[in-house]
Amino acid sequence: MKKKIMILLLVIIFPNIVLAATCDTKKHVQYQKLAENIDYEKSYSKSTNKFTITFYNVVEGLYLSNGSNSYTRNDDNIAIASNIDEGSNISFAINTTITNCGSILKTINIVLPYYNTFYDTDRCEEYKDKLNICSSQFLTYKPTNELFEMQVKNYGGIKPDDPTPDDPNKTLIDDFVDFMKDWGIQILIVIVVSVITIIPFNAKLRKIRHGI
């Protein structure tokens, strides 16, 4: 009977001893230091319009998580999180697989940019060294046609709605010719109407003077 009781006590106590020994303070600190070595890089796919984040130095005993998603290491100590939307503000927790080391070792916060659809296009050719929306392949804001047109319009150079600058080589005669092109017909109409109005008036005035 005593033997059975001893066996039962060992079954209950021994697993707890083992679990407690699997992650002492020293080991926890060791894994925290390993978590600090984890680095990452971002890559963007034009075909899917999604980002991929690749984590390096994810050694044995460590993994990453985001909500209900877990990212484990491969044989090269790399973990990959893919299919992430542009503009996302996302956090990855670094955890350990060691029993009783359940607390988060480190958190990595990543803000993904937006891909600039105007970058390196014909529309940006004139402004690629002048406007942010034309000079950067990735932006902190989502590029739209409205934003593009606003930046172009507000640019300090010649604005799209501005009149064409005067040609310094134009002469006074050139200006007169241009003026007549714009206003010649209107002036001619005014002259004709004036002549038609003045001739009858002068005839009537002569009659009045001569008492006719």
PDB file of C-alpha atoms in Angstrom:
ATOM      1  CA  MET A   1       0.000   0.000   0.000  1.00  0.00           C
ATOM      2  CA  LYS A   2       2.802   2.372   0.963  1.00  0.00           C
ATOM      3  CA  LYS A   3       4.539   1.586  -2.311  1.00  0.00           C
ATOM      4  CA  LYS A   4       1.450   2.569  -4.295  1.00  0.00           C
ATOM      5  CA  ILE A   5       1.187   5.842  -2.354  1.00  0.00           C
ATOM      6  CA  MET A   6       4.849   6.648  -3.067  1.00  0.00           C
ATOM      7  CA  ILE A   7       4.387   5.941  -6.755  1.00  0.00           C
ATOM      8  CA  LEU A   8       1.307   8.161  -6.833  1.00  0.00           C
ATOM      9  CA  LEU A   9       3.166  11.012  -5.128  1.00  0.00           C
ATOM     10  CA  LEU A  10       6.041  10.696  -7.602  1.00  0.00           C
ATOM     11  CA  VAL A  11       3.609  10.828 -10.528  1.00  0.00           C
ATOM     12  CA  ILE A  12       2.073  14.032  -9.171  1.00  0.00           C
ATOM     13  CA  ILE A  13       5.229  15.812  -7.961  1.00  0.00           C
ATOM     14  CA  PHE A  14       7.871  14.794 -10.526  1.00  0.00           C
ATOM     15  CA  PRO A  15       6.272  16.461 -13.589  1.00  0.00           C
ATOM     16  CA  ASN A  16       5.957  19.741 -11.689  1.00  0.00           C
ATOM     17  CA  ILE A  17       9.615  19.574 -10.712  1.00  0.00           C
ATOM     18  CA  VAL A  18      10.599  18.943 -14.340  1.00  0.00           C
ATOM     19  CA  LEU A  19       8.398  21.783 -15.650  1.00  0.00           C
ATOM     20  CA  ALA A  20       9.744  24.226 -13.086  1.00  0.00           C
ATOM     21  CA  ALA A  21      13.286  23.313 -14.078  1.00  0.00           C
ATOM     22  CA  THR A  22      12.717  23.810 -17.790  1.00  0.00           C
ATOM     23  CA  CYS A  23      12.815  27.621 -17.614  1.00  0.00           C
ATOM     24  CA  ASP A  24      14.675  29.194 -14.743  1.00  0.00           C
ATOM     25  CA  THR A  25      15.539  32.895 -14.560  1.00  0.00           C
ATOM     26  CA  LYS A  26      18.955  32.383 -16.108  1.00  0.00           C
ATOM     27  CA  LYS A  27      17.503  30.616 -19.147  1.00  0.00           C
ATOM     28  CA  HIS A  28      14.790  33.240 -19.531  1.00  0.00           C
ATOM     29  CA  VAL A  29      17.421  36.015 -19.623  1.00  0.00           C
ATOM     30  CA  GLN A  30      19.404  33.969 -22.142  1.00  0.00           C
ATOM     31  CA  TYR A  31      16.407  33.770 -24.497  1.00  0.00           C
ATOM     32  CA  GLN A  32      15.726  37.471 -24.063  1.00  0.00           C
ATOM     33  CA  LYS A  33      19.240  38.179 -25.319  1.00  0.00           C
ATOM     34  CA  LEU A  34      18.696  35.841 -28.275  1.00  0.00           C
ATOM     35  CA  ALA A  35      15.428  37.634 -29.065  1.00  0.00           C
ATOM     36  CA  GLU A  36      17.316  40.950 -29.250  1.00  0.00           C
ATOM     37  CA  ASN A  37      19.380  39.519 -32.132  1.00  0.00           C
ATOM     38  CA  ILE A  38      16.330  38.992 -34.341  1.00  0.00           C
ATOM     39  CA  ASP A  39      16.351  41.346 -37.316  1.00  0.00           C
ATOM     40  CA  TYR A  40      14.005  41.728 -40.296  1.00  0.00           C
ATOM     41  CA  GLU A  41      13.600  43.128 -43.788  1.00  0.00           C
ATOM     42  CA  LYS A  42      10.544  44.088 -45.843  1.00  0.00           C
ATOM     43  CA  SER A  43       9.852  43.249 -49.480  1.00  0.00           C
ATOM     44  CA  TYR A  44       6.962  44.283 -51.726  1.00  0.00           C
ATOM     45  CA  SER A  45       5.270  42.383 -54.564  1.00  0.00           C
ATOM     46  CA  LYS A  46       3.719  44.468 -57.340  1.00  0.00           C
ATOM     47  CA  SER A  47       1.750  41.479 -58.589  1.00  0.00           C
ATOM     48  CA  THR A  48      -0.080  40.949 -55.285  1.00  0.00           C
ATOM     49  CA  ASN A  49       0.217  44.465 -53.854  1.00  0.00           C
ATOM     50  CA  LYS A  50       1.313  42.829 -50.578  1.00  0.00           C
ATOM     51  CA  PHE A  51       4.365  42.919 -48.304  1.00  0.00           C
ATOM     52  CA  THR A  52       6.485  40.058 -46.981  1.00  0.00           C
ATOM     53  CA  ILE A  53       8.506  40.422 -43.773  1.00  0.00           C
ATOM     54  CA  THR A  54      11.488  38.104 -43.342  1.00  0.00           C
ATOM     55  CA  PHE A  55      12.895  37.642 -39.821  1.00  0.00           C
ATOM     56  CA  TYR A  56      16.485  36.522 -39.316  1.00  0.00           C
ATOM     57  CA  ASN A  57      18.315  34.910 -36.378  1.00  0.00           C
ATOM     58  CA  VAL A  58      15.223  33.106 -35.113  1.00  0.00           C
ATOM     59  CA  VAL A  59      17.178  30.406 -33.282  1.00  0.00           C
ATOM     60  CA  GLU A  60      15.861  27.140 -31.888  1.00  0.00           C
ATOM     61  CA  GLY A  61      13.473  27.733 -29.016  1.00  0.00           C
ATOM     62  CA  LEU A  62      12.087  31.025 -30.417  1.00  0.00           C
ATOM     63  CA  TYR A  63       9.114  31.859 -32.619  1.00  0.00           C
ATOM     64  CA  LEU A  64       7.068  34.927 -33.523  1.00  0.00           C
ATOM     65  CA  SER A  65       3.344  35.563 -33.234  1.00  0.00           C
ATOM     66  CA  ASN A  66       0.793  38.149 -34.301  1.00  0.00           C
ATOM     67  CA  GLY A  67      -2.631  37.579 -32.815  1.00  0.00           C
ATOM     68  CA  SER A  68      -3.576  33.993 -33.600  1.00  0.00           C
ATOM     69  CA  ASN A  69      -0.846  33.666 -36.258  1.00  0.00           C
ATOM     70  CA  SER A  70       2.465  32.003 -35.402  1.00  0.00           C
ATOM     71  CA  TYR A  71       5.680  32.121 -37.442  1.00  0.00           C
ATOM     72  CA  THR A  72       8.254  29.424 -36.770  1.00  0.00           C
ATOM     73  CA  ARG A  73      11.844  29.175 -37.912  1.00  0.00           C
ATOM     74  CA  ASN A  74      13.202  27.061 -40.748  1.00  0.00           C
ATOM     75  CA  ASP A  75      16.558  25.320 -40.925  1.00  0.00           C
ATOM     76  CA  ASP A  76      18.240  28.642 -41.757  1.00  0.00           C
ATOM     77  CA  ASN A  77      16.833  30.317 -38.624  1.00  0.00           C
ATOM     78  CA  ILE A  78      14.446  32.376 -40.763  1.00  0.00           C
ATOM     79  CA  ALA A  79      10.747  33.015 -40.148  1.00  0.00           C
ATOM     80  CA  ILE A  80       8.519  34.576 -42.809  1.00  0.00           C
ATOM     81  CA  ALA A  81       5.285  36.555 -42.506  1.00  0.00           C
ATOM     82  CA  SER A  82       3.679  37.118 -45.910  1.00  0.00           C
ATOM     83  CA  ASN A  83       0.605  38.583 -47.585  1.00  0.00           C
ATOM     84  CA  ILE A  84       0.525  41.738 -45.431  1.00  0.00           C
ATOM     85  CA  ASP A  85      -1.362  44.830 -46.615  1.00  0.00           C
ATOM     86  CA  GLU A  86       0.512  48.033 -47.433  1.00  0.00           C
ATOM     87  CA  GLY A  87       0.089  50.773 -44.841  1.00  0.00           C
ATOM     88  CA  SER A  88      -0.325  48.194 -42.042  1.00  0.00           C
ATOM     89  CA  ASN A  89       0.811  48.957 -38.501  1.00  0.00           C
ATOM     90  CA  ILE A  90       1.631  45.501 -37.178  1.00  0.00           C
ATOM     91  CA  SER A  91       3.260  44.057 -34.045  1.00  0.00           C
ATOM     92  CA  PHE A  92       5.113  40.749 -33.710  1.00  0.00           C
ATOM     93  CA  ALA A  93       5.710  39.158 -30.307  1.00  0.00           C
ATOM     94  CA  ILE A  94       8.820  37.037 -29.846  1.00  0.00           C
ATOM     95  CA  ASN A  95       8.121  34.016 -27.663  1.00  0.00           C
ATOM     96  CA  THR A  96       9.961  30.905 -26.590  1.00  0.00           C
ATOM     97  CA  THR A  97       8.845  27.310 -26.997  1.00  0.00           C
ATOM     98  CA  ILE A  98      10.439  26.372 -23.666  1.00  0.00           C
ATOM     99  CA  THR A  99       7.902  25.287 -21.086  1.00  0.00           C
ATOM    100  CA  ASN A 100       7.029  27.822 -18.357  1.00  0.00           C
ATOM    101  CA  CYS A 101       8.673  30.672 -20.293  1.00  0.00           C
ATOM    102  CA  GLY A 102       5.337  31.995 -21.432  1.00  0.00           C
ATOM    103  CA  SER A 103       6.013  35.732 -21.115  1.00  0.00           C
ATOM    104  CA  ILE A 104       6.803  37.735 -24.266  1.00  0.00           C
ATOM    105  CA  LEU A 105      10.542  38.206 -24.694  1.00  0.00           C
ATOM    106  CA  LYS A 106      10.351  41.161 -27.088  1.00  0.00           C
ATOM    107  CA  THR A 107       7.870  42.982 -29.340  1.00  0.00           C
ATOM    108  CA  ILE A 108       8.733  44.254 -32.822  1.00  0.00           C
ATOM    109  CA  ASN A 109       6.488  47.027 -34.173  1.00  0.00           C
ATOM    110  CA  ILE A 110       6.527  47.559 -37.932  1.00  0.00           C
ATOM    111  CA  VAL A 111       4.772  50.264 -39.963  1.00  0.00           C
ATOM    112  CA  LEU A 112       4.565  49.360 -43.640  1.00  0.00           C
ATOM    113  CA  PRO A 113       4.543  52.130 -46.269  1.00  0.00           C
ATOM    114  CA  TYR A 114       2.359  52.496 -49.362  1.00  0.00           C
ATOM    115  CA  TYR A 115       3.707  51.675 -52.799  1.00  0.00           C
ATOM    116  CA  ASN A 116       3.861  54.812 -54.958  1.00  0.00           C
ATOM    117  CA  THR A 117       2.070  54.077 -58.242  1.00  0.00           C
ATOM    118  CA  PHE A 118       3.270  57.400 -59.702  1.00  0.00           C
ATOM    119  CA  TYR A 119       6.954  56.671 -59.147  1.00  0.00           C
ATOM    120  CA  ASP A 120       9.050  56.382 -62.321  1.00  0.00           C
ATOM    121  CA  THR A 121       6.100  57.125 -64.628  1.00  0.00           C
ATOM    122  CA  ASP A 122       5.791  59.639 -67.465  1.00  0.00           C
ATOM    123  CA  ARG A 123       3.571  61.841 -65.301  1.00  0.00           C
ATOM    124  CA  CYS A 124       6.421  62.235 -62.808  1.00  0.00           C
ATOM    125  CA  GLU A 125       9.229  62.718 -65.327  1.00  0.00           C
ATOM    126  CA  GLU A 126       9.271  66.507 -64.945  1.00  0.00           C
ATOM    127  CA  TYR A 127       8.927  66.414 -61.152  1.00  0.00           C
ATOM    128  CA  LYS A 128      10.970  63.367 -60.083  1.00  0.00           C
ATOM    129  CA  ASP A 129      13.561  65.540 -58.301  1.00  0.00           C
ATOM    130  CA  LYS A 130      11.070  68.149 -57.132  1.00  0.00           C
ATOM    131  CA  LEU A 131       8.003  66.492 -55.637  1.00  0.00           C
ATOM    132  CA  ASN A 132       7.847  63.893 -52.882  1.00  0.00           C
ATOM    133  CA  ILE A 133       5.097  62.006 -54.677  1.00  0.00           C
ATOM    134  CA  CYS A 134       7.449  61.572 -57.651  1.00  0.00           C
ATOM    135  CA  SER A 135      10.813  61.052 -55.953  1.00  0.00           C
ATOM    136  CA  SER A 136       9.988  58.245 -53.479  1.00  0.00           C
ATOM    137  CA  GLN A 137       9.055  54.694 -54.432  1.00  0.00           C
ATOM    138  CA  PHE A 138       7.301  54.193 -51.075  1.00  0.00           C
ATOM    139  CA  LEU A 139       5.292  56.753 -49.121  1.00  0.00           C
ATOM    140  CA  THR A 140       3.854  57.100 -45.624  1.00  0.00           C
ATOM    141  CA  TYR A 141       0.496  58.055 -47.192  1.00  0.00           C
ATOM    142  CA  LYS A 142      -1.611  56.444 -49.920  1.00  0.00           C
ATOM    143  CA  PRO A 143      -0.983  58.209 -53.269  1.00  0.00           C
ATOM    144  CA  THR A 144      -4.060  59.279 -55.227  1.00  0.00           C
ATOM    145  CA  ASN A 145      -4.728  61.320 -58.373  1.00  0.00           C
ATOM    146  CA  GLU A 146      -6.080  64.153 -56.227  1.00  0.00           C
ATOM    147  CA  LEU A 147      -2.885  64.305 -54.148  1.00  0.00           C
ATOM    148  CA  PHE A 148      -0.712  64.136 -57.258  1.00  0.00           C
ATOM    149  CA  GLU A 149      -2.561  67.006 -58.965  1.00  0.00           C
ATOM    150  CA  MET A 150      -2.506  69.079 -55.780  1.00  0.00           C
ATOM    151  CA  GLN A 151       1.263  68.689 -55.350  1.00  0.00           C
ATOM    152  CA  VAL A 152       1.885  69.584 -58.987  1.00  0.00           C
ATOM    153  CA  LYS A 153      -0.400  72.598 -58.731  1.00  0.00           C
ATOM    154  CA  ASN A 154       1.264  73.802 -55.526  1.00  0.00           C
ATOM    155  CA  TYR A 155       4.767  73.339 -56.902  1.00  0.00           C
ATOM    156  CA  GLY A 156       6.797  76.558 -56.758  1.00  0.00           C
ATOM    157  CA  GLY A 157       7.566  76.589 -60.498  1.00  0.00           C
ATOM    158  CA  ILE A 158       5.154  77.277 -63.342  1.00  0.00           C
ATOM    159  CA  LYS A 159       1.764  75.887 -62.367  1.00  0.00           C
ATOM    160  CA  PRO A 160      -0.431  74.084 -64.902  1.00  0.00           C
ATOM    161  CA  ASP A 161      -3.079  76.847 -64.759  1.00  0.00           C
ATOM    162  CA  ASP A 162      -0.600  79.718 -65.090  1.00  0.00           C
ATOM    163  CA  PRO A 163      -0.506  81.683 -68.381  1.00  0.00           C
ATOM    164  CA  THR A 164       2.449  81.093 -70.678  1.00  0.00           C
ATOM    165  CA  PRO A 165       5.333  83.447 -69.787  1.00  0.00           C
ATOM    166  CA  ASP A 166       6.016  86.367 -72.125  1.00  0.00           C
ATOM    167  CA  ASP A 167       8.576  85.767 -74.845  1.00  0.00           C
ATOM    168  CA  PRO A 168      11.416  88.275 -74.246  1.00  0.00           C
ATOM    169  CA  ASN A 169      12.176  88.331 -78.013  1.00  0.00           C
ATOM    170  CA  LYS A 170       8.708  89.516 -79.040  1.00  0.00           C
ATOM    171  CA  THR A 171       8.511  93.003 -80.582  1.00  0.00           C
ATOM    172  CA  LEU A 172       5.814  95.655 -80.288  1.00  0.00           C
ATOM    173  CA  ILE A 173       4.513  94.668 -83.725  1.00  0.00           C
ATOM    174  CA  ASP A 174       4.224  91.033 -82.570  1.00  0.00           C
ATOM    175  CA  ASP A 175       2.210  92.198 -79.585  1.00  0.00           C
ATOM    176  CA  PHE A 176      -0.048  94.284 -81.853  1.00  0.00           C
ATOM    177  CA  VAL A 177      -0.616  91.306 -84.181  1.00  0.00           C
ATOM    178  CA  ASP A 178      -1.468  89.069 -81.209  1.00  0.00           C
ATOM    179  CA  PHE A 179      -3.815  91.728 -79.872  1.00  0.00           C
ATOM    180  CA  MET A 180      -5.611  92.011 -83.207  1.00  0.00           C
ATOM    181  CA  LYS A 181      -5.944  88.225 -83.376  1.00  0.00           C
ATOM    182  CA  ASP A 182      -7.696  88.231 -80.028  1.00  0.00           C
ATOM    183  CA  TRP A 183      -9.738  91.444 -80.344  1.00  0.00           C
ATOM    184  CA  GLY A 184      -9.766  92.371 -84.069  1.00  0.00           C
ATOM    185  CA  ILE A 185     -13.246  91.052 -84.822  1.00  0.00           C
ATOM    186  CA  GLN A 186     -14.768  92.717 -81.764  1.00  0.00           C
ATOM    187  CA  ILE A 187     -13.140  96.057 -82.660  1.00  0.00           C
ATOM    188  CA  LEU A 188     -14.337  95.785 -86.280  1.00  0.00           C
ATOM    189  CA  ILE A 189     -17.906  95.176 -85.127  1.00  0.00           C
ATOM    190  CA  VAL A 190     -17.783  98.214 -82.847  1.00  0.00           C
ATOM    191  CA  ILE A 191     -16.489 100.390 -85.712  1.00  0.00           C
ATOM    192  CA  VAL A 192     -19.168  99.206 -88.149  1.00  0.00           C
ATOM    193  CA  VAL A 193     -21.958  99.734 -85.618  1.00  0.00           C
ATOM    194  CA  SER A 194     -20.597 103.163 -84.766  1.00  0.00           C
ATOM    195  CA  VAL A 195     -20.432 104.192 -88.448  1.00  0.00           C
ATOM    196  CA  ILE A 196     -23.989 102.965 -89.084  1.00  0.00           C
ATOM    197  CA  THR A 197     -25.217 104.927 -86.082  1.00  0.00           C
ATOM    198  CA  ILE A 198     -23.251 108.160 -86.730  1.00  0.00           C
ATOM    199  CA  ILE A 199     -24.100 108.624 -90.468  1.00  0.00           C
ATOM    200  CA  PRO A 200     -27.907 108.957 -89.982  1.00  0.00           C
ATOM    201  CA  PHE A 201     -27.353 111.112 -86.935  1.00  0.00           C
ATOM    202  CA  ASN A 202     -25.088 113.554 -88.881  1.00  0.00           C
ATOM    203  CA  ALA A 203     -27.640 113.725 -91.736  1.00  0.00           C
ATOM    204  CA  LYS A 204     -30.417 114.587 -89.310  1.00  0.00           C
ATOM    205  CA  LEU A 205     -28.213 117.163 -87.614  1.00  0.00           C
ATOM    206  CA  ARG A 206     -27.547 118.941 -90.932  1.00  0.00           C
ATOM    207  CA  LYS A 207     -31.255 119.110 -91.648  1.00  0.00           C
ATOM    208  CA  ILE A 208     -31.900 120.686 -88.276  1.00  0.00           C
ATOM    209  CA  ARG A 209     -29.183 123.281 -88.879  1.00  0.00           C
ATOM    210  CA  HIS A 210     -30.593 124.242 -92.276  1.00  0.00           C
ATOM    211  CA  GLY A 211     -34.143 124.282 -91.002  1.00  0.00           C
ATOM    212  CA  ILE A 212     -35.253 121.505 -93.242  1.00  0.00           C
TER     213      ILE A 212
END
